[in-house]
Amino acid sequence: MSEARVHLDVHRRALPGGLVLLAARKTSAPTVALSCAFEVSRMHDPADKPGLAHFVGQSLDEGTRRRSGDELAELVEGYGGHLGCGGNGASVQFAVEDVEAAADVLAEVVREPSFPAKEVERVRKLVLAEIQADLDEPRTVASQEFRRRVYGDHPFGVPVKGTAESVAAISRADLEVFHATWFRPDNAVIAAVGDLEPEALLDLCEARFADWDGHAPAYPGHGYPQAPAEPRRLHIAQDKQQVQVFLGHLGVRRGDPDFYKLRVMDHVLGSGPGFTSRIARKLRDEQGLCYAVGAGITGSAGHERGVFSAYIGTSPGQEERAVEGLLAEVRAIRDEPPGEQELADVHAYLTGSFVWALERNAHLAGFLVRLERFDLGLDHLDRLPGLIRGVTRDDVRAAAEAHLDPSRYDLVTLGPVAAGAAAARS
């Protein structure tokens, strides 16, 4: 795969209220995408009401001070556009000639949600149904328990949707207070991408958000638990045809100096496509232990520490081999640098494939938000191939040794009772 070279001319404007606007021109599609992202997550949920941020996000487009949810949906549909809302904000995508309407909709949804009582109850039922569906999915159950054990009392140990009990206790007033507290201009970034001059896009956004005021409180901080002194193992007994296995520990923040070394390491170890990932090649292709397998530490990295997680779904009776296989590969990448061709393949893949995620305007708008959130620099896209190519074989080994620990981890398995006994012996 040849190395991708993409230059992106990103324009930035900071408004007096603290709101940051970003814009870039992309001519490949006759659409415009606008995204308003807030620094909001499970970190901001009250301790007794996990899932509140998610609930607020799901309710943003259910009605505003000007329109009901149905009227808003009809307006967007009439333009042939798309409106999406979530826990950390909203995004719209319209035809480029309807960019004014797109900006109006975005401003209305993020600044003026009304949280109508009837619609709040409808959203509550939907979220409760999603929580129950998660509890019926073995892989999700195992994943959530793994995160709970790794994070302990940290908010990231609780499912993003909360629990059935916490969601049932959330009131309409809770939604209003949360929105008024955290959905503030100095806690937001707006990114605009489309076939228009970037400065024109910035002007358009500024016209709708320049008078927005109010300040969000300081970002809440939470401590992390100590890593276990030795491996901790938990088995969840369920009569299933497959054993779900999660193994790992706390990971890194996005701003960690070793991030790009670890990104390369991830692809060597377990997150790259089959031809570059050791775990997939050895455990799936060579040993036939599974259909689904993977491992990585950078995918969950953000302002908070993510997790190093190795996953495999295997057959009952094979879980002991699967767990030892995961641990063997973690030990190996800590002990020896990858081969020259192995590293070259990962370099080629990472420097040639990152542009795929930027093909759509909406994805590119999300990329611009991340540039600002993580202080990556407006020229990050120009520098990214060099950052990847600069990672050496010794860098990979040293980063793995520093950040992966095959002796202090949590192991969660889910499946038949016999699987628990096998996992305990690993």
Short mmCIF file of C-alpha atoms in Angstrom, two decimals:
data_model
loop_
_atom_site.label_atom_id
_atom_site.label_comp_id
_atom_site.label_asym_id
_atom_site.label_seq_id
_atom_site.Cartn_x
_atom_site.Cartn_y
_atom_site.Cartn_z
CA MET A 1 0.00 0.00 0.00
CA SER A 2 1.44 3.37 -1.03
CA GLU A 3 1.81 6.16 1.49
CA ALA A 4 -1.05 8.65 1.41
CA ARG A 5 -0.20 12.32 1.14
CA VAL A 6 -3.12 14.58 1.99
CA HIS A 7 -2.90 18.27 2.75
CA LEU A 8 -5.78 19.83 4.62
CA ASP A 9 -6.08 23.60 4.94
CA VAL A 10 -7.79 24.02 8.31
CA HIS A 11 -9.01 27.45 9.40
CA ARG A 12 -9.55 28.20 13.08
CA ARG A 13 -11.39 30.96 14.91
CA ALA A 14 -11.89 31.39 18.66
CA LEU A 15 -14.92 33.41 19.74
CA PRO A 16 -14.96 35.64 22.85
CA GLY A 17 -17.20 33.20 24.74
CA GLY A 18 -14.62 30.43 24.40
CA LEU A 19 -16.20 28.56 21.48
CA VAL A 20 -13.68 27.31 18.91
CA LEU A 21 -14.68 27.10 15.25
CA LEU A 22 -12.81 25.00 12.68
CA ALA A 23 -13.44 24.73 8.95
CA ALA A 24 -11.96 23.02 5.92
CA ARG A 25 -12.95 22.82 2.28
CA LYS A 26 -13.63 19.44 0.68
CA THR A 27 -14.80 19.39 -2.91
CA SER A 28 -15.47 15.70 -3.46
CA ALA A 29 -19.14 15.79 -2.41
CA PRO A 30 -21.92 18.41 -2.82
CA THR A 31 -22.68 18.36 0.92
CA VAL A 32 -21.70 20.20 4.04
CA ALA A 33 -21.22 18.62 7.46
CA LEU A 34 -21.35 20.59 10.71
CA SER A 35 -20.53 19.09 14.09
CA CYS A 36 -20.82 20.66 17.53
CA ALA A 37 -18.92 18.53 20.06
CA PHE A 38 -18.83 19.10 23.80
CA GLU A 39 -16.30 17.81 26.31
CA VAL A 40 -18.95 15.66 27.96
CA SER A 41 -18.73 12.01 28.98
CA ARG A 42 -19.38 9.60 31.82
CA MET A 43 -16.91 11.75 33.76
CA HIS A 44 -19.62 14.38 34.08
CA ASP A 45 -22.39 12.09 35.32
CA PRO A 46 -23.41 12.53 38.97
CA ALA A 47 -22.21 9.56 40.99
CA ASP A 48 -25.78 8.49 41.72
CA LYS A 49 -27.04 8.96 38.14
CA PRO A 50 -24.70 7.30 35.66
CA GLY A 51 -26.03 7.49 32.12
CA LEU A 52 -27.24 11.10 32.46
CA ALA A 53 -24.90 12.44 29.76
CA HIS A 54 -26.08 9.73 27.37
CA PHE A 55 -29.74 10.45 28.21
CA VAL A 56 -29.26 14.17 27.52
CA GLY A 57 -27.63 13.45 24.16
CA GLN A 58 -30.42 11.12 23.10
CA SER A 59 -32.98 13.81 23.97
CA LEU A 60 -31.44 16.82 22.18
CA ASP A 61 -33.53 16.42 19.02
CA GLU A 62 -36.79 15.52 20.78
CA GLY A 63 -37.95 19.13 20.84
CA THR A 64 -36.63 22.69 21.08
CA ARG A 65 -38.04 26.01 22.21
CA ARG A 66 -39.21 26.57 18.63
CA ARG A 67 -40.25 23.14 17.38
CA SER A 68 -41.46 19.77 18.52
CA GLY A 69 -39.36 16.73 17.77
CA ASP A 70 -41.67 15.78 14.90
CA GLU A 71 -41.49 19.27 13.42
CA LEU A 72 -37.72 19.21 13.64
CA ALA A 73 -37.58 15.81 11.94
CA GLU A 74 -39.90 17.01 9.16
CA LEU A 75 -37.73 20.08 8.61
CA VAL A 76 -34.55 18.02 8.27
CA GLU A 77 -36.26 15.45 6.06
CA GLY A 78 -37.62 18.22 3.85
CA TYR A 79 -34.09 19.27 3.07
CA GLY A 80 -33.00 15.68 2.51
CA GLY A 81 -30.54 16.19 5.36
CA HIS A 82 -29.38 14.22 8.35
CA LEU A 83 -29.34 15.15 12.05
CA GLY A 84 -27.56 13.00 14.61
CA CYS A 85 -27.37 13.57 18.35
CA GLY A 86 -25.42 11.86 21.11
CA GLY A 87 -23.95 12.25 24.54
CA ASN A 88 -21.36 14.80 23.47
CA GLY A 89 -23.29 16.91 21.00
CA ALA A 90 -24.91 16.96 17.59
CA SER A 91 -24.05 16.94 13.89
CA VAL A 92 -25.90 17.78 10.69
CA GLN A 93 -25.28 17.05 7.03
CA PHE A 94 -27.18 18.90 4.31
CA ALA A 95 -26.71 19.70 0.65
CA VAL A 96 -24.17 22.49 0.29
CA GLU A 97 -26.80 24.92 -1.06
CA ASP A 98 -28.74 24.44 2.19
CA VAL A 99 -25.83 25.25 4.48
CA GLU A 100 -27.70 28.15 6.12
CA ALA A 101 -30.52 25.82 7.15
CA ALA A 102 -27.99 23.26 8.39
CA ALA A 103 -26.34 25.81 10.65
CA ASP A 104 -29.73 26.97 11.94
CA VAL A 105 -30.72 23.42 12.87
CA LEU A 106 -27.43 22.74 14.63
CA ALA A 107 -27.66 25.93 16.68
CA GLU A 108 -31.26 25.25 17.64
CA VAL A 109 -30.62 21.70 18.76
CA VAL A 110 -27.53 22.28 20.87
CA ARG A 111 -28.56 25.63 22.35
CA GLU A 112 -32.32 25.32 22.79
CA PRO A 113 -33.46 21.78 23.62
CA SER A 114 -36.70 21.81 25.60
CA PHE A 115 -36.76 18.20 26.87
CA PRO A 116 -40.55 17.80 26.55
CA ALA A 117 -41.89 15.47 29.24
CA LYS A 118 -43.64 13.05 26.89
CA GLU A 119 -40.58 12.63 24.69
CA VAL A 120 -38.28 12.26 27.69
CA GLU A 121 -40.33 9.25 28.77
CA ARG A 122 -40.16 7.80 25.27
CA VAL A 123 -36.36 8.17 25.25
CA ARG A 124 -36.18 6.59 28.71
CA LYS A 125 -38.00 3.50 27.43
CA LEU A 126 -35.64 3.27 24.46
CA VAL A 127 -32.54 3.55 26.65
CA LEU A 128 -33.89 0.94 29.08
CA ALA A 129 -34.54 -1.38 26.15
CA GLU A 130 -30.96 -0.85 24.93
CA ILE A 131 -29.60 -1.62 28.40
CA GLN A 132 -31.59 -4.84 28.50
CA ALA A 133 -30.37 -5.77 25.02
CA ASP A 134 -26.80 -5.27 26.23
CA LEU A 135 -27.45 -7.58 29.16
CA ASP A 136 -28.62 -10.23 26.70
CA GLU A 137 -25.40 -10.01 24.65
CA PRO A 138 -22.62 -12.20 26.14
CA ARG A 139 -19.71 -10.28 24.67
CA THR A 140 -21.12 -6.98 25.95
CA VAL A 141 -21.71 -8.42 29.43
CA ALA A 142 -18.14 -9.69 29.60
CA SER A 143 -16.76 -6.40 28.27
CA GLN A 144 -18.68 -4.32 30.79
CA GLU A 145 -17.55 -6.49 33.68
CA PHE A 146 -13.97 -6.30 32.45
CA ARG A 147 -14.11 -2.49 32.40
CA ARG A 148 -15.73 -2.42 35.85
CA ARG A 149 -12.89 -4.45 37.31
CA VAL A 150 -10.17 -2.45 35.54
CA TYR A 151 -11.59 0.98 36.39
CA GLY A 152 -13.01 0.25 39.83
CA ASP A 153 -14.85 3.33 41.17
CA HIS A 154 -13.78 5.52 38.25
CA PRO A 155 -16.82 6.63 36.15
CA PHE A 156 -15.49 4.72 33.14
CA GLY A 157 -16.20 1.52 35.04
CA VAL A 158 -19.93 2.11 34.56
CA PRO A 159 -21.66 1.51 31.19
CA VAL A 160 -22.08 4.71 29.20
CA LYS A 161 -25.85 4.21 29.15
CA GLY A 162 -25.96 3.79 32.92
CA THR A 163 -27.99 1.08 34.61
CA ALA A 164 -31.69 0.34 34.57
CA GLU A 165 -31.93 1.73 38.10
CA SER A 166 -30.04 4.96 37.36
CA VAL A 167 -31.91 5.67 34.14
CA ALA A 168 -35.24 5.12 35.87
CA ALA A 169 -34.25 7.73 38.47
CA ILE A 170 -33.26 10.48 36.01
CA SER A 171 -35.78 13.31 35.87
CA ARG A 172 -36.53 15.92 33.23
CA ALA A 173 -35.07 18.50 35.63
CA ASP A 174 -31.82 16.50 35.72
CA LEU A 175 -31.60 16.77 31.93
CA GLU A 176 -32.16 20.51 32.01
CA VAL A 177 -29.57 21.10 34.74
CA PHE A 178 -26.97 18.91 33.03
CA HIS A 179 -27.46 20.69 29.71
CA ALA A 180 -27.33 24.14 31.33
CA THR A 181 -24.15 23.19 33.19
CA TRP A 182 -22.04 21.46 30.55
CA PHE A 183 -23.38 22.46 27.12
CA ARG A 184 -21.54 25.78 27.17
CA PRO A 185 -19.47 27.57 24.49
CA ASP A 186 -16.16 27.27 26.33
CA ASN A 187 -16.73 23.51 26.49
CA ALA A 188 -17.46 23.11 22.78
CA VAL A 189 -15.84 22.86 19.35
CA ILE A 190 -17.71 23.33 16.08
CA ALA A 191 -16.24 21.86 12.89
CA ALA A 192 -17.55 22.57 9.40
CA VAL A 193 -16.54 20.73 6.23
CA GLY A 194 -17.93 21.13 2.71
CA ASP A 195 -17.46 22.63 -0.72
CA LEU A 196 -17.32 26.21 0.52
CA GLU A 197 -14.53 28.58 1.41
CA PRO A 198 -13.42 27.89 5.00
CA GLU A 199 -13.71 31.53 6.03
CA ALA A 200 -17.30 31.60 4.73
CA LEU A 201 -18.08 28.54 6.84
CA LEU A 202 -16.56 30.20 9.89
CA ASP A 203 -18.59 33.36 9.27
CA LEU A 204 -21.76 31.32 8.95
CA CYS A 205 -21.15 29.54 12.26
CA GLU A 206 -20.08 32.69 14.07
CA ALA A 207 -23.30 34.43 13.06
CA ARG A 208 -25.30 31.78 14.94
CA PHE A 209 -23.08 31.29 17.96
CA ALA A 210 -21.33 34.63 18.62
CA ASP A 211 -23.90 35.66 21.28
CA TRP A 212 -23.71 32.36 23.11
CA ASP A 213 -22.45 32.87 26.64
CA GLY A 214 -21.95 30.98 29.88
CA HIS A 215 -19.06 28.98 31.28
CA ALA A 216 -18.80 25.30 32.14
CA PRO A 217 -17.32 24.30 35.51
CA ALA A 218 -13.83 22.89 35.77
CA TYR A 219 -13.41 19.42 34.28
CA PRO A 220 -14.02 16.86 37.04
CA GLY A 221 -11.13 14.66 38.07
CA HIS A 222 -11.22 11.07 39.28
CA GLY A 223 -8.45 8.80 40.44
CA TYR A 224 -7.61 5.38 39.06
CA PRO A 225 -7.28 2.16 41.04
CA GLN A 226 -3.93 0.49 41.53
CA ALA A 227 -3.16 -2.40 39.23
CA PRO A 228 -3.67 -5.78 40.91
CA ALA A 229 -0.54 -7.23 42.51
CA GLU A 230 -1.17 -10.43 40.56
CA PRO A 231 -3.67 -11.56 37.92
CA ARG A 232 -7.32 -11.35 38.97
CA ARG A 233 -9.69 -13.78 37.33
CA LEU A 234 -13.46 -13.80 37.20
CA HIS A 235 -15.72 -16.24 35.40
CA ILE A 236 -19.35 -15.45 34.56
CA ALA A 237 -21.21 -18.73 34.20
CA GLN A 238 -23.61 -18.78 31.25
CA ASP A 239 -24.65 -21.77 29.19
CA LYS A 240 -23.36 -20.47 25.85
CA GLN A 241 -21.79 -22.08 22.81
CA GLN A 242 -18.80 -19.74 22.93
CA VAL A 243 -16.50 -18.47 25.66
CA GLN A 244 -15.93 -14.70 25.75
CA VAL A 245 -12.48 -13.72 27.05
CA PHE A 246 -11.27 -10.22 27.98
CA LEU A 247 -7.80 -9.69 29.40
CA GLY A 248 -5.96 -6.47 30.17
CA HIS A 249 -5.40 -3.47 32.41
CA LEU A 250 -5.42 0.34 32.45
CA GLY A 251 -3.92 1.98 29.39
CA VAL A 252 -2.75 5.44 28.36
CA ARG A 253 -4.07 8.89 27.57
CA ARG A 254 -4.15 10.25 24.02
CA GLY A 255 -1.42 12.72 24.94
CA ASP A 256 1.04 10.07 26.10
CA PRO A 257 4.48 10.65 24.51
CA ASP A 258 4.52 6.99 23.44
CA PHE A 259 1.15 7.17 21.67
CA TYR A 260 2.43 6.68 18.10
CA LYS A 261 4.85 3.99 19.18
CA LEU A 262 1.93 2.22 20.81
CA ARG A 263 -0.23 2.76 17.73
CA VAL A 264 2.32 0.87 15.67
CA MET A 265 2.66 -1.74 18.41
CA ASP A 266 -1.12 -2.26 18.40
CA HIS A 267 -1.08 -3.16 14.73
CA VAL A 268 1.81 -5.56 15.15
CA LEU A 269 0.17 -7.19 18.14
CA GLY A 270 -3.54 -7.33 17.58
CA SER A 271 -5.46 -4.46 15.97
CA GLY A 272 -4.13 -4.52 12.42
CA PRO A 273 -5.57 -6.52 9.53
CA GLY A 274 -4.70 -10.22 9.40
CA PHE A 275 -1.45 -9.85 7.54
CA THR A 276 -0.02 -7.45 10.14
CA SER A 277 -1.55 -8.69 13.41
CA ARG A 278 0.29 -11.44 15.28
CA ILE A 279 -2.64 -12.45 17.46
CA ALA A 280 -5.05 -12.81 14.55
CA ARG A 281 -2.50 -14.67 12.46
CA LYS A 282 -1.38 -17.09 15.15
CA LEU A 283 -4.51 -17.69 17.23
CA ARG A 284 -7.10 -17.52 14.49
CA ASP A 285 -5.42 -18.43 11.21
CA GLU A 286 -2.76 -20.89 12.40
CA GLN A 287 -4.31 -22.44 15.52
CA GLY A 288 -8.00 -22.06 14.63
CA LEU A 289 -8.93 -21.00 18.16
CA CYS A 290 -11.48 -18.38 17.25
CA TYR A 291 -13.38 -16.31 14.73
CA ALA A 292 -13.00 -12.97 16.52
CA VAL A 293 -9.81 -11.81 18.21
CA GLY A 294 -7.92 -8.57 18.75
CA ALA A 295 -5.89 -6.46 21.14
CA GLY A 296 -4.88 -2.83 21.52
CA ILE A 297 -4.17 0.03 23.86
CA THR A 298 -4.57 3.22 21.79
CA GLY A 299 -8.12 2.86 20.51
CA SER A 300 -9.70 3.87 23.82
CA ALA A 301 -7.16 6.57 24.76
CA GLY A 302 -8.63 10.02 25.40
CA HIS A 303 -8.25 12.74 28.00
CA GLU A 304 -8.79 9.90 30.46
CA ARG A 305 -6.74 6.73 30.46
CA GLY A 306 -8.11 4.04 28.21
CA VAL A 307 -7.55 0.32 28.61
CA PHE A 308 -5.25 -2.26 27.16
CA SER A 309 -7.68 -4.98 26.16
CA ALA A 310 -7.11 -8.34 24.49
CA TYR A 311 -10.26 -10.16 23.38
CA ILE A 312 -10.95 -13.61 21.99
CA GLY A 313 -14.13 -15.56 21.46
CA THR A 314 -13.34 -19.26 21.53
CA SER A 315 -14.97 -22.66 21.94
CA PRO A 316 -15.50 -24.26 25.36
CA GLY A 317 -12.45 -26.35 26.14
CA GLN A 318 -10.14 -24.04 24.17
CA GLU A 319 -10.13 -21.09 26.56
CA GLU A 320 -6.96 -22.13 28.43
CA ARG A 321 -4.99 -22.26 25.18
CA ALA A 322 -6.57 -18.97 24.09
CA VAL A 323 -5.63 -17.11 27.27
CA GLU A 324 -2.09 -18.44 27.25
CA GLY A 325 -1.82 -17.57 23.57
CA LEU A 326 -2.79 -13.95 24.29
CA LEU A 327 -0.31 -13.72 27.16
CA ALA A 328 2.46 -15.33 25.10
CA GLU A 329 2.11 -12.67 22.41
CA VAL A 330 2.12 -9.87 24.98
CA ARG A 331 5.32 -11.28 26.47
CA ALA A 332 6.90 -11.71 23.06
CA ILE A 333 6.33 -8.13 21.92
CA ARG A 334 7.86 -6.87 25.18
CA ASP A 335 10.94 -9.06 24.82
CA GLU A 336 11.88 -8.76 21.15
CA PRO A 337 11.46 -5.98 18.55
CA PRO A 338 9.30 -6.80 15.54
CA GLY A 339 10.99 -7.96 12.35
CA GLU A 340 12.01 -5.45 9.72
CA GLN A 341 9.40 -6.63 7.21
CA GLU A 342 6.76 -6.84 9.95
CA LEU A 343 7.36 -3.19 10.85
CA ALA A 344 7.51 -2.15 7.20
CA ASP A 345 4.08 -3.75 6.59
CA VAL A 346 2.57 -1.85 9.52
CA HIS A 347 4.16 1.43 8.42
CA ALA A 348 2.76 0.94 4.92
CA TYR A 349 -0.70 0.08 6.19
CA LEU A 350 -0.99 2.95 8.67
CA THR A 351 0.41 5.60 6.32
CA GLY A 352 -1.68 4.40 3.42
CA SER A 353 -5.02 3.78 5.10
CA PHE A 354 -5.66 6.73 7.41
CA VAL A 355 -7.25 8.74 4.59
CA TRP A 356 -10.08 6.20 4.36
CA ALA A 357 -11.48 7.56 7.60
CA LEU A 358 -11.54 11.07 6.10
CA GLU A 359 -13.43 10.35 2.88
CA ARG A 360 -16.81 11.56 4.16
CA ASN A 361 -17.38 15.13 5.23
CA ALA A 362 -18.92 14.03 8.54
CA HIS A 363 -15.85 11.93 9.38
CA LEU A 364 -13.54 14.77 8.48
CA ALA A 365 -15.52 17.12 10.74
CA GLY A 366 -14.99 14.65 13.58
CA PHE A 367 -11.28 14.59 12.78
CA LEU A 368 -11.13 18.38 13.06
CA VAL A 369 -12.76 18.20 16.47
CA ARG A 370 -10.09 15.75 17.62
CA LEU A 371 -7.35 18.07 16.36
CA GLU A 372 -8.61 20.72 18.75
CA ARG A 373 -9.55 18.46 21.65
CA PHE A 374 -6.14 16.82 21.84
CA ASP A 375 -4.10 19.86 20.76
CA LEU A 376 -2.67 17.97 17.78
CA GLY A 377 -2.06 21.04 15.63
CA LEU A 378 -3.78 22.13 12.42
CA ASP A 379 -0.95 20.58 10.39
CA HIS A 380 -1.36 17.18 12.03
CA LEU A 381 -2.44 15.50 8.80
CA ASP A 382 0.77 16.64 7.11
CA ARG A 383 2.91 15.34 9.96
CA LEU A 384 1.09 12.06 10.61
CA PRO A 385 2.93 9.85 8.07
CA GLY A 386 6.27 11.02 9.47
CA LEU A 387 5.17 10.30 13.02
CA ILE A 388 4.34 6.74 12.00
CA ARG A 389 7.43 6.21 9.85
CA GLY A 390 9.60 7.49 12.67
CA VAL A 391 8.67 4.59 14.96
CA THR A 392 11.52 2.07 15.03
CA ARG A 393 11.61 -1.61 15.94
CA ASP A 394 13.25 -0.78 19.26
CA ASP A 395 10.60 1.90 19.91
CA VAL A 396 7.87 -0.73 19.59
CA ARG A 397 9.54 -3.13 21.98
CA ALA A 398 10.35 -0.41 24.53
CA ALA A 399 6.80 0.98 24.44
CA ALA A 400 5.35 -2.49 24.89
CA GLU A 401 7.65 -3.14 27.84
CA ALA A 402 6.67 0.18 29.43
CA HIS A 403 2.90 -0.08 28.96
CA LEU A 404 1.93 -3.78 28.82
CA ASP A 405 2.10 -6.00 31.88
CA PRO A 406 1.44 -9.74 31.42
CA SER A 407 1.79 -10.34 35.17
CA ARG A 408 -0.73 -7.79 36.51
CA TYR A 409 -4.02 -7.87 34.69
CA ASP A 410 -7.73 -8.61 34.95
CA LEU A 411 -9.16 -11.62 33.17
CA VAL A 412 -12.89 -11.98 32.63
CA THR A 413 -14.37 -15.03 30.96
CA LEU A 414 -18.02 -15.77 30.21
CA GLY A 415 -19.34 -19.15 29.20
CA PRO A 416 -20.05 -22.64 30.58
CA VAL A 417 -18.98 -23.43 34.15
CA ALA A 418 -16.10 -25.62 32.96
CA ALA A 419 -14.59 -22.64 31.18
CA GLY A 420 -14.17 -20.84 34.46
CA ALA A 421 -12.10 -23.67 35.89
CA ALA A 422 -9.86 -23.70 32.83
CA ALA A 423 -9.35 -19.93 32.90
CA ALA A 424 -8.41 -20.11 36.57
CA ARG A 425 -5.57 -22.51 35.76
CA SER A 426 -4.04 -20.25 33.07
#
